Amino acid sequence: MRSRVIYADTYRKRHQRRLFLLAVLIIALGALFVWWHQRNPRPDPQTYPVLGVRLDQTDGVQDFDSLRSSKVSFVYLKATEGSSYFDDNFNTNFNQAAGSRLSIGIYHVFSFETTPQAQAAQFTRQVGQNIGDLPIGIYLSYYTEKKPSTQWLTTQLQTFVTLVQQHYHRQVLLMGSPSILKAVQKVDSQAPRWVVSDKKPTTSSGFWQYTSGARLPNGPHADYRAAVFMGDRAAFLKLSQQIVN
């Protein structure tokens, strides 16, 4: 009888310890979850004073005055993708951003499945003259397991760039991971690059998208694809409405 009491007491203590450890684990995971969603990995604002965000329809319609209050200086809005897709929120966000005194860029997501001619026609048809004041962005990603050859990608992309520049006479901005930007390094080599990486790029110019989802300092309660310009404000202002022949 005595041994049963000792056993029951030992079992109770073990059970209590397990519950305690489980509670600690739940609290720790909760704290980690809150930290992850409230973290602010923004690079040093003294080194990179010009902050911006890249938006598409998954971000919804934005309050651009609120973004500006969060010290955001520019926005890049997704316009088109491939030869048939048009972002549902593009026109609304563009019109509202235009009244916010933010610098505006727009971008096209390049497709491997359709011709550059068809993509350029879709882009110019849907965008019209709403191209903002920053270089026209062209976003690139290896979204299929089979990567296109560097030669094919370079040729197709250069054709698209040429068609867009012939229509708008505006500088372009190539956007993507370090690996895909390296593959197209010969395409309009003088054009700025937008590097998507959680590590500081080796380049000292262009844009650095340092996160694909994080809070802005003192910003809205939402995660953003945030980026900084790799230069000072004077250099950033020189990008505005750069003309190419």
PDB file of C-alpha atoms in Angstrom:
ATOM      1  CA  MET A   1       0.000   0.000   0.000  1.00  0.00           C
ATOM      2  CA  ARG A   2       2.822   2.356   0.899  1.00  0.00           C
ATOM      3  CA  SER A   3       4.640   1.699  -2.406  1.00  0.00           C
ATOM      4  CA  ARG A   4       1.497   2.648  -4.352  1.00  0.00           C
ATOM      5  CA  VAL A   5       1.352   6.043  -2.619  1.00  0.00           C
ATOM      6  CA  ILE A   6       5.003   6.749  -3.448  1.00  0.00           C
ATOM      7  CA  TYR A   7       4.423   5.689  -7.066  1.00  0.00           C
ATOM      8  CA  ALA A   8       1.314   7.861  -7.359  1.00  0.00           C
ATOM      9  CA  ASP A   9       3.214  10.854  -5.949  1.00  0.00           C
ATOM     10  CA  THR A  10       6.122  10.315  -8.364  1.00  0.00           C
ATOM     11  CA  TYR A  11       3.739  10.005 -11.325  1.00  0.00           C
ATOM     12  CA  ARG A  12       1.955  13.190 -10.282  1.00  0.00           C
ATOM     13  CA  LYS A  13       5.237  15.118 -10.108  1.00  0.00           C
ATOM     14  CA  ARG A  14       6.349  13.857 -13.505  1.00  0.00           C
ATOM     15  CA  HIS A  15       2.997  14.785 -14.981  1.00  0.00           C
ATOM     16  CA  GLN A  16       3.233  18.268 -13.483  1.00  0.00           C
ATOM     17  CA  ARG A  17       6.766  18.717 -14.829  1.00  0.00           C
ATOM     18  CA  ARG A  18       5.600  17.700 -18.294  1.00  0.00           C
ATOM     19  CA  LEU A  19       2.725  20.185 -18.141  1.00  0.00           C
ATOM     20  CA  PHE A  20       5.111  22.902 -16.967  1.00  0.00           C
ATOM     21  CA  LEU A  21       7.575  22.214 -19.766  1.00  0.00           C
ATOM     22  CA  LEU A  22       4.727  22.143 -22.304  1.00  0.00           C
ATOM     23  CA  ALA A  23       3.475  25.510 -21.032  1.00  0.00           C
ATOM     24  CA  VAL A  24       6.990  26.993 -21.286  1.00  0.00           C
ATOM     25  CA  LEU A  25       7.316  25.649 -24.844  1.00  0.00           C
ATOM     26  CA  ILE A  26       3.950  27.129 -25.863  1.00  0.00           C
ATOM     27  CA  ILE A  27       4.872  30.520 -24.396  1.00  0.00           C
ATOM     28  CA  ALA A  28       8.275  30.446 -26.128  1.00  0.00           C
ATOM     29  CA  LEU A  29       6.715  29.551 -29.485  1.00  0.00           C
ATOM     30  CA  GLY A  30       4.129  32.295 -29.036  1.00  0.00           C
ATOM     31  CA  ALA A  31       6.833  34.847 -28.270  1.00  0.00           C
ATOM     32  CA  LEU A  32       8.801  33.686 -31.312  1.00  0.00           C
ATOM     33  CA  PHE A  33       5.689  34.008 -33.489  1.00  0.00           C
ATOM     34  CA  VAL A  34       5.057  37.567 -32.262  1.00  0.00           C
ATOM     35  CA  TRP A  35       8.704  38.513 -32.736  1.00  0.00           C
ATOM     36  CA  TRP A  36       8.763  37.055 -36.254  1.00  0.00           C
ATOM     37  CA  HIS A  37       5.760  39.080 -37.325  1.00  0.00           C
ATOM     38  CA  GLN A  38       6.876  42.286 -35.643  1.00  0.00           C
ATOM     39  CA  ARG A  39      10.563  42.131 -36.488  1.00  0.00           C
ATOM     40  CA  ASN A  40      12.097  45.000 -38.394  1.00  0.00           C
ATOM     41  CA  PRO A  41      15.156  43.883 -40.389  1.00  0.00           C
ATOM     42  CA  ARG A  42      15.484  47.267 -42.140  1.00  0.00           C
ATOM     43  CA  PRO A  43      19.135  47.988 -43.002  1.00  0.00           C
ATOM     44  CA  ASP A  44      20.798  50.967 -41.325  1.00  0.00           C
ATOM     45  CA  PRO A  45      18.804  54.098 -42.319  1.00  0.00           C
ATOM     46  CA  GLN A  46      21.942  56.221 -42.072  1.00  0.00           C
ATOM     47  CA  THR A  47      23.593  54.116 -44.787  1.00  0.00           C
ATOM     48  CA  TYR A  48      20.409  53.490 -46.800  1.00  0.00           C
ATOM     49  CA  PRO A  49      18.044  56.421 -46.191  1.00  0.00           C
ATOM     50  CA  VAL A  50      15.641  55.682 -49.075  1.00  0.00           C
ATOM     51  CA  LEU A  51      13.076  52.994 -48.164  1.00  0.00           C
ATOM     52  CA  GLY A  52      10.404  51.492 -50.399  1.00  0.00           C
ATOM     53  CA  VAL A  53       8.037  48.562 -50.905  1.00  0.00           C
ATOM     54  CA  ARG A  54       7.052  46.277 -53.771  1.00  0.00           C
ATOM     55  CA  LEU A  55       3.307  45.623 -54.014  1.00  0.00           C
ATOM     56  CA  ASP A  56       0.933  43.355 -55.895  1.00  0.00           C
ATOM     57  CA  GLN A  57      -2.754  42.511 -55.572  1.00  0.00           C
ATOM     58  CA  THR A  58      -2.107  40.108 -52.668  1.00  0.00           C
ATOM     59  CA  ASP A  59      -1.278  43.196 -50.595  1.00  0.00           C
ATOM     60  CA  GLY A  60      -4.702  44.704 -51.229  1.00  0.00           C
ATOM     61  CA  VAL A  61      -5.494  48.378 -51.691  1.00  0.00           C
ATOM     62  CA  GLN A  62      -2.986  50.455 -49.749  1.00  0.00           C
ATOM     63  CA  ASP A  63      -3.095  53.560 -47.572  1.00  0.00           C
ATOM     64  CA  PHE A  64      -0.197  55.387 -49.182  1.00  0.00           C
ATOM     65  CA  ASP A  65      -0.331  58.310 -46.758  1.00  0.00           C
ATOM     66  CA  SER A  66       0.257  55.796 -43.972  1.00  0.00           C
ATOM     67  CA  LEU A  67       3.197  54.328 -45.871  1.00  0.00           C
ATOM     68  CA  ARG A  68       4.641  57.787 -46.320  1.00  0.00           C
ATOM     69  CA  SER A  69       4.243  58.407 -42.577  1.00  0.00           C
ATOM     70  CA  SER A  70       6.328  55.248 -42.087  1.00  0.00           C
ATOM     71  CA  LYS A  71       9.159  56.987 -43.966  1.00  0.00           C
ATOM     72  CA  VAL A  72       8.563  55.038 -47.167  1.00  0.00           C
ATOM     73  CA  SER A  73       9.880  57.040 -50.120  1.00  0.00           C
ATOM     74  CA  PHE A  74       8.856  54.892 -53.079  1.00  0.00           C
ATOM     75  CA  VAL A  75       6.537  52.091 -54.147  1.00  0.00           C
ATOM     76  CA  TYR A  76       6.792  49.613 -57.009  1.00  0.00           C
ATOM     77  CA  LEU A  77       3.398  48.368 -58.185  1.00  0.00           C
ATOM     78  CA  LYS A  78       2.911  45.152 -60.109  1.00  0.00           C
ATOM     79  CA  ALA A  79       1.096  45.849 -63.365  1.00  0.00           C
ATOM     80  CA  THR A  80       1.240  42.773 -65.591  1.00  0.00           C
ATOM     81  CA  GLU A  81       2.596  39.251 -65.883  1.00  0.00           C
ATOM     82  CA  GLY A  82       3.140  37.306 -69.068  1.00  0.00           C
ATOM     83  CA  SER A  83       0.824  38.126 -71.956  1.00  0.00           C
ATOM     84  CA  SER A  84      -2.583  38.018 -70.257  1.00  0.00           C
ATOM     85  CA  TYR A  85      -2.420  38.834 -66.528  1.00  0.00           C
ATOM     86  CA  PHE A  86      -3.253  42.302 -65.189  1.00  0.00           C
ATOM     87  CA  ASP A  87      -3.087  43.085 -61.475  1.00  0.00           C
ATOM     88  CA  ASP A  88      -6.574  43.751 -60.092  1.00  0.00           C
ATOM     89  CA  ASN A  89      -5.446  46.550 -57.788  1.00  0.00           C
ATOM     90  CA  PHE A  90      -3.052  48.291 -60.148  1.00  0.00           C
ATOM     91  CA  ASN A  91      -5.249  51.171 -61.279  1.00  0.00           C
ATOM     92  CA  THR A  92      -6.629  51.872 -57.799  1.00  0.00           C
ATOM     93  CA  ASN A  93      -3.211  51.767 -56.138  1.00  0.00           C
ATOM     94  CA  PHE A  94      -1.577  53.795 -58.895  1.00  0.00           C
ATOM     95  CA  ASN A  95      -4.165  56.567 -58.693  1.00  0.00           C
ATOM     96  CA  GLN A  96      -3.994  56.723 -54.909  1.00  0.00           C
ATOM     97  CA  ALA A  97      -0.187  56.566 -54.837  1.00  0.00           C
ATOM     98  CA  ALA A  98      -0.056  59.431 -57.339  1.00  0.00           C
ATOM     99  CA  GLY A  99      -1.658  61.715 -54.767  1.00  0.00           C
ATOM    100  CA  SER A 100       0.648  60.711 -51.919  1.00  0.00           C
ATOM    101  CA  ARG A 101       3.881  62.383 -53.080  1.00  0.00           C
ATOM    102  CA  LEU A 102       5.613  59.001 -53.117  1.00  0.00           C
ATOM    103  CA  SER A 103       7.892  58.114 -56.024  1.00  0.00           C
ATOM    104  CA  ILE A 104       6.160  55.471 -58.134  1.00  0.00           C
ATOM    105  CA  GLY A 105       7.575  52.612 -60.150  1.00  0.00           C
ATOM    106  CA  ILE A 106       5.662  49.870 -61.926  1.00  0.00           C
ATOM    107  CA  TYR A 107       6.832  46.403 -62.901  1.00  0.00           C
ATOM    108  CA  HIS A 108       6.061  43.495 -65.209  1.00  0.00           C
ATOM    109  CA  VAL A 109       6.692  39.857 -64.255  1.00  0.00           C
ATOM    110  CA  PHE A 110       8.481  38.226 -67.171  1.00  0.00           C
ATOM    111  CA  SER A 111       7.198  34.867 -68.402  1.00  0.00           C
ATOM    112  CA  PHE A 112       9.087  32.037 -70.102  1.00  0.00           C
ATOM    113  CA  GLU A 113       5.904  30.698 -71.734  1.00  0.00           C
ATOM    114  CA  THR A 114       4.944  33.560 -74.036  1.00  0.00           C
ATOM    115  CA  THR A 115       6.828  35.682 -76.532  1.00  0.00           C
ATOM    116  CA  PRO A 116       8.383  39.016 -75.534  1.00  0.00           C
ATOM    117  CA  GLN A 117       6.305  40.658 -78.263  1.00  0.00           C
ATOM    118  CA  ALA A 118       3.045  39.414 -76.719  1.00  0.00           C
ATOM    119  CA  GLN A 119       4.185  40.465 -73.251  1.00  0.00           C
ATOM    120  CA  ALA A 120       5.184  43.936 -74.405  1.00  0.00           C
ATOM    121  CA  ALA A 121       1.815  44.367 -76.129  1.00  0.00           C
ATOM    122  CA  GLN A 122      -0.002  43.349 -72.935  1.00  0.00           C
ATOM    123  CA  PHE A 123       2.113  45.690 -70.832  1.00  0.00           C
ATOM    124  CA  THR A 124       1.646  48.782 -72.997  1.00  0.00           C
ATOM    125  CA  ARG A 125      -2.065  48.065 -73.522  1.00  0.00           C
ATOM    126  CA  GLN A 126      -2.887  47.689 -69.827  1.00  0.00           C
ATOM    127  CA  VAL A 127      -0.540  50.312 -68.394  1.00  0.00           C
ATOM    128  CA  GLY A 128      -1.043  53.076 -70.920  1.00  0.00           C
ATOM    129  CA  GLN A 129       0.822  56.140 -69.687  1.00  0.00           C
ATOM    130  CA  ASN A 130       0.636  55.202 -66.000  1.00  0.00           C
ATOM    131  CA  ILE A 131       4.321  54.349 -65.726  1.00  0.00           C
ATOM    132  CA  GLY A 132       5.192  56.501 -62.728  1.00  0.00           C
ATOM    133  CA  ASP A 133       8.488  58.344 -62.469  1.00  0.00           C
ATOM    134  CA  LEU A 134      10.983  55.558 -61.711  1.00  0.00           C
ATOM    135  CA  PRO A 135      12.588  53.052 -64.111  1.00  0.00           C
ATOM    136  CA  ILE A 136      10.166  50.425 -65.435  1.00  0.00           C
ATOM    137  CA  GLY A 137      10.722  47.211 -63.494  1.00  0.00           C
ATOM    138  CA  ILE A 138      10.994  43.758 -65.070  1.00  0.00           C
ATOM    139  CA  TYR A 139      10.809  41.005 -62.458  1.00  0.00           C
ATOM    140  CA  LEU A 140      12.547  37.705 -63.197  1.00  0.00           C
ATOM    141  CA  SER A 141      12.385  34.402 -61.349  1.00  0.00           C
ATOM    142  CA  TYR A 142      13.103  30.738 -62.033  1.00  0.00           C
ATOM    143  CA  TYR A 143       9.558  29.574 -61.364  1.00  0.00           C
ATOM    144  CA  THR A 144       9.929  26.223 -63.136  1.00  0.00           C
ATOM    145  CA  GLU A 145      12.224  23.307 -62.287  1.00  0.00           C
ATOM    146  CA  LYS A 146      13.763  23.444 -65.753  1.00  0.00           C
ATOM    147  CA  LYS A 147      15.653  26.706 -66.050  1.00  0.00           C
ATOM    148  CA  PRO A 148      15.864  28.332 -69.485  1.00  0.00           C
ATOM    149  CA  SER A 149      19.319  28.635 -70.946  1.00  0.00           C
ATOM    150  CA  THR A 150      21.201  31.863 -70.327  1.00  0.00           C
ATOM    151  CA  GLN A 151      21.395  32.553 -74.061  1.00  0.00           C
ATOM    152  CA  TRP A 152      17.657  32.057 -74.585  1.00  0.00           C
ATOM    153  CA  LEU A 153      16.727  34.149 -71.546  1.00  0.00           C
ATOM    154  CA  THR A 154      19.113  36.938 -72.526  1.00  0.00           C
ATOM    155  CA  THR A 155      17.719  37.091 -76.071  1.00  0.00           C
ATOM    156  CA  GLN A 156      14.065  37.022 -74.983  1.00  0.00           C
ATOM    157  CA  LEU A 157      14.533  39.584 -72.244  1.00  0.00           C
ATOM    158  CA  GLN A 158      16.538  41.943 -74.456  1.00  0.00           C
ATOM    159  CA  THR A 159      13.745  41.860 -77.031  1.00  0.00           C
ATOM    160  CA  PHE A 160      11.183  42.777 -74.370  1.00  0.00           C
ATOM    161  CA  VAL A 161      13.381  45.569 -73.000  1.00  0.00           C
ATOM    162  CA  THR A 162      13.881  47.004 -76.495  1.00  0.00           C
ATOM    163  CA  LEU A 163      10.140  46.993 -77.251  1.00  0.00           C
ATOM    164  CA  VAL A 164       9.240  48.668 -73.949  1.00  0.00           C
ATOM    165  CA  GLN A 165      11.943  51.307 -74.332  1.00  0.00           C
ATOM    166  CA  GLN A 166      10.928  52.036 -77.909  1.00  0.00           C
ATOM    167  CA  HIS A 167       7.416  52.711 -76.649  1.00  0.00           C
ATOM    168  CA  TYR A 168       8.168  54.695 -73.479  1.00  0.00           C
ATOM    169  CA  HIS A 169      11.786  55.874 -73.872  1.00  0.00           C
ATOM    170  CA  ARG A 170      12.221  55.169 -70.161  1.00  0.00           C
ATOM    171  CA  GLN A 171      15.044  53.410 -68.328  1.00  0.00           C
ATOM    172  CA  VAL A 172      14.334  49.864 -67.113  1.00  0.00           C
ATOM    173  CA  LEU A 173      15.123  48.122 -63.845  1.00  0.00           C
ATOM    174  CA  LEU A 174      15.877  44.391 -63.811  1.00  0.00           C
ATOM    175  CA  MET A 175      14.598  42.685 -60.662  1.00  0.00           C
ATOM    176  CA  GLY A 176      15.310  39.244 -59.199  1.00  0.00           C
ATOM    177  CA  SER A 177      17.634  37.002 -57.229  1.00  0.00           C
ATOM    178  CA  PRO A 178      21.420  37.342 -57.542  1.00  0.00           C
ATOM    179  CA  SER A 179      21.592  34.156 -59.631  1.00  0.00           C
ATOM    180  CA  ILE A 180      19.068  35.172 -62.274  1.00  0.00           C
ATOM    181  CA  LEU A 181      20.418  38.725 -62.464  1.00  0.00           C
ATOM    182  CA  LYS A 182      23.861  37.244 -63.090  1.00  0.00           C
ATOM    183  CA  ALA A 183      22.401  35.186 -65.949  1.00  0.00           C
ATOM    184  CA  VAL A 184      21.091  38.349 -67.651  1.00  0.00           C
ATOM    185  CA  GLN A 185      23.990  40.633 -66.789  1.00  0.00           C
ATOM    186  CA  LYS A 186      24.554  41.459 -70.462  1.00  0.00           C
ATOM    187  CA  VAL A 187      21.027  42.818 -70.881  1.00  0.00           C
ATOM    188  CA  ASP A 188      21.143  46.610 -70.698  1.00  0.00           C
ATOM    189  CA  SER A 189      24.172  46.477 -68.429  1.00  0.00           C
ATOM    190  CA  GLN A 190      23.849  50.196 -67.628  1.00  0.00           C
ATOM    191  CA  ALA A 191      20.350  49.752 -66.204  1.00  0.00           C
ATOM    192  CA  PRO A 192      19.984  49.565 -62.410  1.00  0.00           C
ATOM    193  CA  ARG A 193      19.278  46.233 -60.707  1.00  0.00           C
ATOM    194  CA  TRP A 194      16.852  45.282 -57.931  1.00  0.00           C
ATOM    195  CA  VAL A 195      18.460  42.450 -55.963  1.00  0.00           C
ATOM    196  CA  VAL A 196      16.204  40.177 -53.898  1.00  0.00           C
ATOM    197  CA  SER A 197      18.320  38.784 -51.068  1.00  0.00           C
ATOM    198  CA  ASP A 198      18.364  38.622 -47.279  1.00  0.00           C
ATOM    199  CA  LYS A 199      22.104  39.272 -47.490  1.00  0.00           C
ATOM    200  CA  LYS A 200      23.706  42.551 -48.504  1.00  0.00           C
ATOM    201  CA  PRO A 201      24.380  42.522 -52.273  1.00  0.00           C
ATOM    202  CA  THR A 202      27.910  42.806 -53.566  1.00  0.00           C
ATOM    203  CA  THR A 203      26.819  45.650 -55.828  1.00  0.00           C
ATOM    204  CA  SER A 204      26.820  49.165 -54.411  1.00  0.00           C
ATOM    205  CA  SER A 205      24.140  50.571 -56.705  1.00  0.00           C
ATOM    206  CA  GLY A 206      20.518  49.906 -57.533  1.00  0.00           C
ATOM    207  CA  PHE A 207      18.014  48.506 -55.048  1.00  0.00           C
ATOM    208  CA  TRP A 208      18.218  45.857 -52.358  1.00  0.00           C
ATOM    209  CA  GLN A 209      15.005  44.020 -51.420  1.00  0.00           C
ATOM    210  CA  TYR A 210      16.090  42.795 -48.017  1.00  0.00           C
ATOM    211  CA  THR A 211      12.902  40.945 -47.090  1.00  0.00           C
ATOM    212  CA  SER A 212       9.977  39.224 -48.773  1.00  0.00           C
ATOM    213  CA  GLY A 213       7.776  39.804 -45.742  1.00  0.00           C
ATOM    214  CA  ALA A 214       8.451  41.963 -42.685  1.00  0.00           C
ATOM    215  CA  ARG A 215       7.063  44.937 -40.787  1.00  0.00           C
ATOM    216  CA  LEU A 216       8.154  48.446 -41.608  1.00  0.00           C
ATOM    217  CA  PRO A 217       9.568  50.638 -38.845  1.00  0.00           C
ATOM    218  CA  ASN A 218       6.553  52.364 -37.277  1.00  0.00           C
ATOM    219  CA  GLY A 219       4.507  51.097 -40.211  1.00  0.00           C
ATOM    220  CA  PRO A 220       1.073  49.533 -40.709  1.00  0.00           C
ATOM    221  CA  HIS A 221       0.371  46.155 -39.105  1.00  0.00           C
ATOM    222  CA  ALA A 222       1.250  44.208 -42.224  1.00  0.00           C
ATOM    223  CA  ASP A 223       4.246  42.491 -43.776  1.00  0.00           C
ATOM    224  CA  TYR A 224       5.821  44.035 -46.866  1.00  0.00           C
ATOM    225  CA  ARG A 225       8.377  43.197 -49.516  1.00  0.00           C
ATOM    226  CA  ALA A 226      10.615  46.028 -48.435  1.00  0.00           C
ATOM    227  CA  ALA A 227      13.670  47.428 -50.214  1.00  0.00           C
ATOM    228  CA  VAL A 228      16.215  50.185 -49.877  1.00  0.00           C
ATOM    229  CA  PHE A 229      17.977  52.207 -52.536  1.00  0.00           C
ATOM    230  CA  MET A 230      21.720  51.543 -52.484  1.00  0.00           C
ATOM    231  CA  GLY A 231      22.687  55.193 -52.494  1.00  0.00           C
ATOM    232  CA  ASP A 232      21.786  58.591 -51.114  1.00  0.00           C
ATOM    233  CA  ARG A 233      18.688  60.663 -51.853  1.00  0.00           C
ATOM    234  CA  ALA A 234      20.425  62.771 -54.467  1.00  0.00           C
ATOM    235  CA  ALA A 235      21.335  59.666 -56.486  1.00  0.00           C
ATOM    236  CA  PHE A 236      17.805  58.335 -56.066  1.00  0.00           C
ATOM    237  CA  LEU A 237      16.283  61.527 -57.435  1.00  0.00           C
ATOM    238  CA  LYS A 238      18.454  61.206 -60.549  1.00  0.00           C
ATOM    239  CA  LEU A 239      16.595  57.991 -61.421  1.00  0.00           C
ATOM    240  CA  SER A 240      13.376  59.926 -61.843  1.00  0.00           C
ATOM    241  CA  GLN A 241      12.090  59.892 -65.416  1.00  0.00           C
ATOM    242  CA  GLN A 242      15.430  58.950 -66.972  1.00  0.00           C
ATOM    243  CA  ILE A 243      15.036  59.008 -70.733  1.00  0.00           C
ATOM    244  CA  VAL A 244      16.630  56.557 -73.162  1.00  0.00           C
ATOM    245  CA  ASN A 245      16.656  56.814 -76.940  1.00  0.00           C
TER     246      ASN A 245
END
